C-alpha cells in the first residue's frame, strides 16, 4: 500500500495504533536490540551475548540485580521528549493507542497538545477509565513509573521472568487489545512483532478478519522497504506500507489539506 492511499483511507476514530520501539526512535528512543546492547555495555561491558532484550536483561538481573537494571533503564529512557512527528500523530482522535514502550513520550505529546488521555499500565489501572475521559493509552509492557523495585504490584516487562508472569497482572489489557484488534482498523508502527503475545494476537485477529469477515484491516508500517517479508505478511492478511512516522503524519496532514476537512472527516471505509 502506498502512503497517500493509506492516509486517504484512515479514519482515526475507527482505528487503533499499536506502537513498538521503532516508533520512539525519532524522539531519541532505542530499538529493543539497541537497548539490549546499550544496557549490556553500560552494566556489564563488552559485546552482549545476544541482542534479545529479554535475554540480556535476565542475565544482567542475575549478575547485578533488578534494582540496578531498572535504575539504568530509567536513566536511558526517562528524559526522552516527543519529536514533532509523535506530537502530530497523537493530535488525531484515535480510538486507542497500545504501546510496548516504557517511556512517557506519548503522554508528553498529549500534554503538549492539551489532549485528554488516560493511561492503563496494568489491571490495577482499569478503574481510571471510570473517572477519566480521553485517549486510552495502554502500556502493554508497563511504564518507567512503576515497578516492583518501588513496591508496586505491577512490574516493567523486560526480563524473561517478567514475560512469564505478564498475564497475571495485564490480563485485562490483553483482553481489551484482542477486542480492539477484531473491531477496528489497526496500524502497527515501529514493531517487529517479535513479542510472542502481540504477534499471537495480531495474527489471530488477522485470521478471524479474513475467515469471518470481521470489520477493519491490519496494516504494518515498516521503515525500510522489504518486498519479501512484506509478501509474507500480506499472505497472512496484513497489509504493508513502507514509510516513516514522519511521512505518515505528513501524508495525513496533506490529505486533510487537499480535502479541506480535518483528518477525522476524510472519506473512506477503513484501511
PDB file of C-alpha atoms in Angstrom, residues 117-239:
ATOM      1  CA  UNK A 117      -5.755  10.945  27.997  1.00  0.00           C
ATOM      2  CA  UNK A 118      -5.877   8.071  30.454  1.00  0.00           C
ATOM      3  CA  UNK A 119      -3.006   5.612  30.954  1.00  0.00           C
ATOM      4  CA  UNK A 120      -3.545   1.904  31.636  1.00  0.00           C
ATOM      5  CA  UNK A 121      -0.341   0.170  32.763  1.00  0.00           C
ATOM      6  CA  UNK A 122      -1.807  -2.934  34.412  1.00  0.00           C
ATOM      7  CA  UNK A 123      -5.046  -4.469  35.675  1.00  0.00           C
ATOM      8  CA  UNK A 124      -4.850  -2.126  38.664  1.00  0.00           C
ATOM      9  CA  UNK A 125      -5.307   0.977  36.489  1.00  0.00           C
ATOM     10  CA  UNK A 126      -8.632  -0.002  34.936  1.00  0.00           C
ATOM     11  CA  UNK A 127     -10.625   1.957  37.492  1.00  0.00           C
ATOM     12  CA  UNK A 128      -9.146   5.106  35.884  1.00  0.00           C
ATOM     13  CA  UNK A 129     -11.373   4.517  32.847  1.00  0.00           C
ATOM     14  CA  UNK A 130     -14.430   5.069  35.019  1.00  0.00           C
ATOM     15  CA  UNK A 131     -13.355   8.530  36.141  1.00  0.00           C
ATOM     16  CA  UNK A 132     -11.366   9.844  33.175  1.00  0.00           C
ATOM     17  CA  UNK A 133     -12.215  10.615  29.571  1.00  0.00           C
ATOM     18  CA  UNK A 134      -9.763  10.987  26.737  1.00  0.00           C
ATOM     19  CA  UNK A 135      -7.444   8.938  24.594  1.00  0.00           C
ATOM     20  CA  UNK A 136      -6.859   5.459  26.027  1.00  0.00           C
ATOM     21  CA  UNK A 137      -3.139   4.680  26.229  1.00  0.00           C
ATOM     22  CA  UNK A 138      -2.367   1.050  27.077  1.00  0.00           C
ATOM     23  CA  UNK A 139       1.237   0.394  28.116  1.00  0.00           C
ATOM     24  CA  UNK A 140       1.429  -3.327  27.421  1.00  0.00           C
ATOM     25  CA  UNK A 141       4.892  -3.805  28.916  1.00  0.00           C
ATOM     26  CA  UNK A 142       4.435  -1.373  31.756  1.00  0.00           C
ATOM     27  CA  UNK A 143       5.939   2.031  32.420  1.00  0.00           C
ATOM     28  CA  UNK A 144       9.137   3.510  33.833  1.00  0.00           C
ATOM     29  CA  UNK A 145       6.996   4.994  36.592  1.00  0.00           C
ATOM     30  CA  UNK A 146       6.035   1.642  38.144  1.00  0.00           C
ATOM     31  CA  UNK A 147       7.995  -1.470  39.062  1.00  0.00           C
ATOM     32  CA  UNK A 148       8.218  -3.992  41.884  1.00  0.00           C
ATOM     33  CA  UNK A 149      11.538  -2.461  42.986  1.00  0.00           C
ATOM     34  CA  UNK A 150       9.484   0.574  44.072  1.00  0.00           C
ATOM     35  CA  UNK A 151       6.951  -1.542  45.937  1.00  0.00           C
ATOM     36  CA  UNK A 152       4.373  -1.591  43.126  1.00  0.00           C
ATOM     37  CA  UNK A 153       2.442  -4.778  42.458  1.00  0.00           C
ATOM     38  CA  UNK A 154       2.862  -4.389  38.690  1.00  0.00           C
ATOM     39  CA  UNK A 155       6.246  -4.598  37.022  1.00  0.00           C
ATOM     40  CA  UNK A 156       8.064  -3.440  33.918  1.00  0.00           C
ATOM     41  CA  UNK A 157       8.090  -6.346  31.472  1.00  0.00           C
ATOM     42  CA  UNK A 158      11.706  -6.631  30.403  1.00  0.00           C
ATOM     43  CA  UNK A 159      13.202  -9.938  31.615  1.00  0.00           C
ATOM     44  CA  UNK A 160      12.176 -13.449  30.596  1.00  0.00           C
ATOM     45  CA  UNK A 161      10.613 -13.936  34.026  1.00  0.00           C
ATOM     46  CA  UNK A 162       8.527 -10.790  33.526  1.00  0.00           C
ATOM     47  CA  UNK A 163       7.179 -12.190  30.267  1.00  0.00           C
ATOM     48  CA  UNK A 164       6.294 -15.453  32.009  1.00  0.00           C
ATOM     49  CA  UNK A 165       4.316 -13.523  34.632  1.00  0.00           C
ATOM     50  CA  UNK A 166       2.803 -10.830  32.401  1.00  0.00           C
ATOM     51  CA  UNK A 167      -0.665 -12.349  32.042  1.00  0.00           C
ATOM     52  CA  UNK A 168      -1.047 -12.380  35.824  1.00  0.00           C
ATOM     53  CA  UNK A 169      -1.354  -8.586  36.010  1.00  0.00           C
ATOM     54  CA  UNK A 170      -2.020  -7.452  32.433  1.00  0.00           C
ATOM     55  CA  UNK A 171      -4.787  -9.892  31.520  1.00  0.00           C
ATOM     56  CA  UNK A 172      -7.324  -7.065  31.156  1.00  0.00           C
ATOM     57  CA  UNK A 173      -5.054  -5.150  28.758  1.00  0.00           C
ATOM     58  CA  UNK A 174      -4.698  -8.191  26.519  1.00  0.00           C
ATOM     59  CA  UNK A 175      -8.468  -8.721  26.546  1.00  0.00           C
ATOM     60  CA  UNK A 176      -9.015  -5.098  25.530  1.00  0.00           C
ATOM     61  CA  UNK A 177      -6.418  -5.364  22.781  1.00  0.00           C
ATOM     62  CA  UNK A 178      -7.910  -8.571  21.449  1.00  0.00           C
ATOM     63  CA  UNK A 179     -11.336  -6.923  21.266  1.00  0.00           C
ATOM     64  CA  UNK A 180      -9.982  -3.747  19.627  1.00  0.00           C
ATOM     65  CA  UNK A 181      -7.980  -5.768  17.092  1.00  0.00           C
ATOM     66  CA  UNK A 182     -11.165  -7.504  15.994  1.00  0.00           C
ATOM     67  CA  UNK A 183     -13.416  -4.443  15.797  1.00  0.00           C
ATOM     68  CA  UNK A 184     -11.141  -1.675  14.482  1.00  0.00           C
ATOM     69  CA  UNK A 185      -8.658  -0.879  11.785  1.00  0.00           C
ATOM     70  CA  UNK A 186      -5.177  -1.422  13.218  1.00  0.00           C
ATOM     71  CA  UNK A 187      -1.986   0.456  12.295  1.00  0.00           C
ATOM     72  CA  UNK A 188       1.194  -1.139  13.636  1.00  0.00           C
ATOM     73  CA  UNK A 189       4.126   1.301  13.782  1.00  0.00           C
ATOM     74  CA  UNK A 190       7.742   0.574  14.643  1.00  0.00           C
ATOM     75  CA  UNK A 191       7.073  -3.010  15.600  1.00  0.00           C
ATOM     76  CA  UNK A 192       8.871  -6.207  14.643  1.00  0.00           C
ATOM     77  CA  UNK A 193       6.104  -8.412  16.058  1.00  0.00           C
ATOM     78  CA  UNK A 194       8.804 -10.361  17.908  1.00  0.00           C
ATOM     79  CA  UNK A 195       6.799 -10.170  21.139  1.00  0.00           C
ATOM     80  CA  UNK A 196       5.025 -13.528  21.342  1.00  0.00           C
ATOM     81  CA  UNK A 197       1.832 -12.183  22.955  1.00  0.00           C
ATOM     82  CA  UNK A 198       1.409  -9.373  20.431  1.00  0.00           C
ATOM     83  CA  UNK A 199       2.321 -11.481  17.410  1.00  0.00           C
ATOM     84  CA  UNK A 200      -0.147 -14.134  18.546  1.00  0.00           C
ATOM     85  CA  UNK A 201      -2.986 -11.634  18.982  1.00  0.00           C
ATOM     86  CA  UNK A 202      -2.270  -9.753  15.731  1.00  0.00           C
ATOM     87  CA  UNK A 203      -2.109 -12.937  13.658  1.00  0.00           C
ATOM     88  CA  UNK A 204      -5.194 -14.326  15.383  1.00  0.00           C
ATOM     89  CA  UNK A 205      -7.119 -11.123  14.661  1.00  0.00           C
ATOM     90  CA  UNK A 206      -5.969 -11.161  11.047  1.00  0.00           C
ATOM     91  CA  UNK A 207      -7.096 -14.760  10.649  1.00  0.00           C
ATOM     92  CA  UNK A 208     -10.519 -14.031  12.144  1.00  0.00           C
ATOM     93  CA  UNK A 209     -10.939 -10.921   9.997  1.00  0.00           C
ATOM     94  CA  UNK A 210     -10.226 -12.981   6.894  1.00  0.00           C
ATOM     95  CA  UNK A 211     -12.300 -16.015   7.854  1.00  0.00           C
ATOM     96  CA  UNK A 212     -15.314 -14.366   9.479  1.00  0.00           C
ATOM     97  CA  UNK A 213     -15.322 -11.009   7.765  1.00  0.00           C
ATOM     98  CA  UNK A 214     -14.685  -9.043  10.953  1.00  0.00           C
ATOM     99  CA  UNK A 215     -14.567  -5.279  10.329  1.00  0.00           C
ATOM    100  CA  UNK A 216     -11.361  -3.427   9.599  1.00  0.00           C
ATOM    101  CA  UNK A 217      -7.933  -4.398   8.367  1.00  0.00           C
ATOM    102  CA  UNK A 218      -4.473  -4.646   9.857  1.00  0.00           C
ATOM    103  CA  UNK A 219      -1.651  -2.598   8.395  1.00  0.00           C
ATOM    104  CA  UNK A 220       2.034  -2.728   9.266  1.00  0.00           C
ATOM    105  CA  UNK A 221       4.247   0.322   8.733  1.00  0.00           C
ATOM    106  CA  UNK A 222       7.861  -0.612   8.017  1.00  0.00           C
ATOM    107  CA  UNK A 223      10.652   1.938   7.817  1.00  0.00           C
ATOM    108  CA  UNK A 224      12.620   0.047   5.169  1.00  0.00           C
ATOM    109  CA  UNK A 225      11.148  -1.444   2.019  1.00  0.00           C
ATOM    110  CA  UNK A 226      11.381  -5.250   2.067  1.00  0.00           C
ATOM    111  CA  UNK A 227       9.195  -6.893  -0.556  1.00  0.00           C
ATOM    112  CA  UNK A 228       9.964 -10.463   0.512  1.00  0.00           C
ATOM    113  CA  UNK A 229       8.925 -10.018   4.140  1.00  0.00           C
ATOM    114  CA  UNK A 230       6.030  -7.805   3.063  1.00  0.00           C
ATOM    115  CA  UNK A 231       4.681 -10.650   0.949  1.00  0.00           C
ATOM    116  CA  UNK A 232       4.819 -12.996   3.951  1.00  0.00           C
ATOM    117  CA  UNK A 233       2.664 -10.583   5.958  1.00  0.00           C
ATOM    118  CA  UNK A 234       0.330  -9.933   3.030  1.00  0.00           C
ATOM    119  CA  UNK A 235      -0.353 -13.661   2.845  1.00  0.00           C
ATOM    120  CA  UNK A 236      -1.471 -13.523   6.466  1.00  0.00           C
ATOM    121  CA  UNK A 237      -3.912 -10.734   5.667  1.00  0.00           C
ATOM    122  CA  UNK A 238      -1.698  -7.919   6.999  1.00  0.00           C
ATOM    123  CA  UNK A 239      -1.168  -5.044   4.558  1.00  0.00           C
TER     124      UNK A 239
END
